[in-house]
Amino acid sequence: MRRYLLNIMVISILTGIPSLIPAQSTYSNSLSWSVEDRDFSREFLRNYLDELYTQDPTADTEIQETDQLLVQVQIGPQGGATLEEATVVSRGGAYNTLSAQVLDSLDQSQVQALVQRRYAWDYLSGQQLNKVAVTGEIINVFQERNNKQVRDAFWWTHRRMNLGALSQGFLRIIPKWAFMYEFGRQDLGYPAGVSKTTNVGLATEIFKVFATFPVPYLFEIGGGGNAPLEGSYGGGLKFDTPRFGGSVSFQDMLWRSADDVAVADSENVVYNEFAGQVFYSFTQRIGTDDEDAGLHIPVGSMRIKIGVSYIQMVYGNSYINDADEFRYREQDRTDRLNNIQAMLRAEYASEMNERYFNAWKFMTQLNVGVTGAGGVQIGLSRTLIEWLSVDLMTAFYWSGIEFTRPDNEPYNWNPGWYIIPTVSINL
Amino acid sequence: MLPGILPLRWFKLVLLLLCVVYGRHVFAQVPEPLDQRRFDAWSVGYTPYRLMVENAISGYRSVNNDAIPPVEPQDAVVLVQSRVNTNELYQLWYGTSAGGYTVISGDEVRWILGETLQEILLEKNQYYSIESRVPFLTRESQPVLDYLERKTHWTRTDFEIGIERSGYYFSDQGGIYYQWGEGLLNRPYNLMGLTKIGIATPAFKFGILTNQFMDMVTGYVGYRSYGERLAGANGGFGSFTFNQYSGEFGFTRNTTPPLEDGQPGDPVNYIDFYSLGTMNTGYEVSAGIEAVRLRLGAAVYRVAHQQIDSTGTALVDQIKNGEPADPTYSGGLLLRVDFATPLVDGNYPKFEGAVQYLTGTGLFIRGTYNVNSVFSIPVTVVAMTNKASWDAQYGAFLGFRVHLGLN
């Protein structure tokens, strides 16, 4: 109680903070489930039918002993559970509610055994929940599982190995964590090709910690762009919980050496010195499994992320000095207001099969700065056969960033348009 | 000497410490009541699944007249799986080390959880789960060791106010906090020049680094001038803990004088990068103190050298030999020992302490007297063995902590 009062008090003071708090309880005044112990449900329904025919020998009912039994129980305010409703589902999918009058006439020890749930049971599926009038707030196990699947599909892999040629890869030698690599920074709006970086590190269920390295320019199709973001050495941390996620990362040009991959244009070097991001997310079930529906979205989950990024861009020139050392001379940097970007991202993954494969994955992300600058990414992934999937990522930036040199000459860095196809191997 | 890396004496020390850290796994006794060779045990850290377990227990209690104890928000929920029968859960444990555990076995586990939730929970590698030793311990509980382990990265309170650290923790899953300086770098309080403000969870923390509050309030920490102490800066940090490993990094960058009191030409030195990594292990001991926790690792930080420009409004690099001055790296190997006396009322130790040595930097000693479960007085002493112009030779700090809602 003391803990609760304290929580309430502080939450009241910190206006706005409550939205950060995940739901800690899902109190419901009713419970519902499906009886999975077939022996138990058969015996119960046999007794029910016996009582029904005792009361009305001419009763006409579709209920059979082999039907699936669904139970709904009411929890009283002082505790104590009473049977509110019992429904059966026939093999053909028909729902029939058991008669309350007959249930009341049954030996109450049988009803009590049904209510006490000392047998194998399971949660109601979404369809069953719709058919059975359930009151109270529901956290459904199937929904939580689906939410997690779409999150995991973009966070890492449920397979032992997922290696993308130009995107990201995971090697889960030890199941609890994985070696990871990631070209570019898709989460910040600069995927492979647009950012000459690769992050290499460890991924766990809840966070990733990585070191950043400069990599050569990958490739660009589409043209019209300027040089991509240059890369250097650095590091970062990302996390992704059911509702909240974020990242913090940095790079330092001081750590580059003359032996590293060359910058594309030494007179105009733009890189992301540091970045931070936080987002809120929620997931929705979408799609249909009706194969006769023509072109349709397969059943899956869509996760929406809404967040804000702080991305510090630095402009300068580089040179190799007399001691054969790489040197970077900063000329300008984006101001704090222009570092802030709103982020809206949608991730869709079709339902994962029992071998942990998603047939389809789709994402799109919009980044918009306070001055209207920004870009959009769209990515699509299709698993062709279990071990091979093809991915296509496109990124477009409708405006660049204007820097000013010390001599007041402007330099407009415009990333342009990129199409990045790749393949992934899943084992 | 190990070629180019460590002097021989340091190499021996590291070897010895590695043996100490890992030796416990080799020489661990066969635990009871469950045989560790035959069972796997883990706690559910993924919040939605954890809530579903709590709801399932609550539901089972509702329909069975509270036949089993309730699960509390601060309880650990531990699942046990037999290595012989991997298709179902063998036991369900919930509770705390100090308060004891409720153990559910056999069919009752299935009756409580339901089939699909049990199937999901069995896939422990597909959600945030933490290996648990609780069902294998020879003693029912090791509360002091748990106390120290929990404090290594997380907290034991809901709400704490202190000079060095304050925080509000919404639940056992997360909270917001600030911290002044970083003790693991031998730079607690104002010795770092920075404050961390961020989000904390048992697995990771992240947030921003900014000028220390004292500077922001007063405009100046008055006893030393700009060039003789580390200034503040703005940036970010991230830290994580994973099994017995933990790590942290932070970075900052200043483009304008961090405070208003500097004069043109004043040097501004500040930490613009730090990183540390440790591996941790704990032991129960006797002789006054109940448990010790060892941390072995490395820590390094870099001090950037800039100066206020002629206009007094911007920072520029200090120039040495015609080139921007190279930053200064400090740090090295880190060894830290935390210890605590037996818990009072299962809640808090009367005395806890820490001794830490960071090569190339110095010594850190802290003793904390817990007056009661709410009020603590930590005393910290730092001695620099490799003093730079921006360092004090010694530092002594008297603090306080108030913590409410002890878990």
Coordinates of N, CA and C in Angstrom, one line a residue, chain A residues 185 187-188 199 208-210 212 234-239 245-251 272-278 310, chain B residues 204-209 235-239 248-251:
Chain A
R185 N 22.4 3.4 -40.7 CA 21.6 3.6 -39.5 C 20.1 3.8 -40.0
D187 N 17.5 3.1 -38.5 CA 16.6 3.7 -37.5 C 16.6 5.2 -37.5
L188 N 17.7 5.8 -37.9 CA 17.8 7.3 -37.8 C 17.4 7.9 -39.2
N199 N 27.7 -0.9 -37.9 CA 27.7 -1.2 -36.5 C 27.9 -2.6 -36.2
K208 N 20.9 -3.6 -27.8 CA 22.1 -3.9 -28.6 C 23.2 -2.9 -28.2
V209 N 24.4 -3.4 -28.1 CA 25.5 -2.5 -27.9 C 26.5 -2.7 -29.0
F210 N 27.0 -1.7 -29.5 CA 27.8 -1.9 -30.7 C 28.9 -0.8 -30.9
T212 N 31.1 1.3 -33.9 CA 30.8 1.8 -35.2 C 32.2 1.9 -36.0
G234 N 33.2 4.8 -33.5 CA 32.3 5.2 -32.5 C 31.6 4.1 -31.8
G235 N 30.5 4.3 -31.3 CA 29.7 3.3 -30.7 C 28.3 3.7 -30.3
G236 N 27.6 2.8 -29.7 CA 26.2 3.2 -29.4 C 25.5 2.1 -28.7
L237 N 24.3 2.4 -28.3 CA 23.4 1.5 -27.6 C 22.0 1.7 -28.1
K238 N 21.3 0.6 -28.3 CA 19.9 0.7 -28.7 C 19.1 -0.2 -27.8
F239 N 17.8 0.2 -27.5 CA 16.9 -0.7 -26.8 C 15.6 -0.6 -27.4
G245 N 11.3 2.6 -27.0 CA 12.6 2.2 -27.5 C 13.4 3.5 -27.7
G246 N 14.6 3.3 -28.1 CA 15.5 4.4 -28.4 C 16.9 4.0 -28.6
S247 N 17.7 5.0 -28.8 CA 19.2 4.7 -29.1 C 20.0 6.0 -28.7
V248 N 21.2 5.7 -28.5 CA 22.2 6.8 -28.3 C 23.5 6.3 -29.0
S249 N 24.1 7.2 -29.8 CA 25.3 6.7 -30.5 C 26.2 7.9 -30.8
F250 N 27.4 7.7 -31.1 CA 28.4 8.7 -31.4 C 29.5 8.2 -32.4
Q251 N 30.1 9.1 -33.0 CA 31.3 8.8 -33.9 C 32.3 10.0 -33.6
N272 N 27.7 12.2 -39.0 CA 26.8 12.2 -37.9 C 27.6 12.1 -36.6
E273 N 27.8 13.2 -35.9 CA 28.7 13.1 -34.8 C 28.1 12.4 -33.6
F274 N 26.8 12.7 -33.3 CA 26.1 11.9 -32.3 C 24.6 12.0 -32.6
A275 N 23.9 11.0 -32.0 CA 22.5 11.0 -32.3 C 21.8 10.3 -31.1
G276 N 20.6 10.7 -30.9 CA 19.8 10.1 -29.8 C 18.3 10.0 -30.4
Q277 N 17.6 9.0 -29.9 CA 16.3 8.8 -30.4 C 15.4 8.1 -29.3
V278 N 14.2 8.5 -29.2 CA 13.3 7.8 -28.3 C 12.0 7.7 -29.1
Y310 N 17.4 13.2 -32.3 CA 18.3 14.3 -32.2 C 19.5 13.9 -33.0
Chain B
F204 N 19.4 -1.8 -18.8 CA 20.2 -0.8 -19.5 C 19.8 0.6 -19.0
K205 N 20.6 1.5 -19.2 CA 20.3 2.9 -18.9 C 20.7 3.8 -20.1
F206 N 20.1 4.8 -20.4 CA 20.5 5.8 -21.4 C 20.0 7.1 -21.1
G207 N 20.6 8.2 -21.7 CA 20.2 9.5 -21.4 C 21.2 10.5 -21.9
I208 N 21.1 11.7 -21.3 CA 22.0 12.8 -21.7 C 23.0 13.1 -20.6
L209 N 24.1 13.6 -21.0 CA 25.1 14.1 -20.1 C 25.1 15.6 -20.2
G235 N 26.1 16.0 -24.0 CA 26.2 14.8 -24.8 C 25.2 13.7 -24.4
G236 N 25.7 12.4 -24.5 CA 24.8 11.3 -24.2 C 25.6 10.2 -23.6
F237 N 24.8 9.2 -23.0 CA 25.5 8.0 -22.5 C 24.6 6.9 -22.6
G238 N 25.1 5.7 -22.5 CA 24.4 4.4 -22.6 C 25.1 3.4 -21.7
S239 N 24.4 2.6 -21.0 CA 25.0 1.5 -20.3 C 24.1 0.3 -20.3
E248 N 29.5 0.6 -20.1 CA 29.0 2.0 -20.2 C 29.8 2.8 -21.1
F249 N 29.2 3.8 -21.8 CA 30.0 4.7 -22.6 C 29.3 6.1 -22.5
G250 N 30.0 7.1 -22.7 CA 29.4 8.4 -22.8 C 30.3 9.4 -23.7
F251 N 29.7 10.4 -24.2 CA 30.4 11.3 -25.1 C 29.8 12.7 -24.9

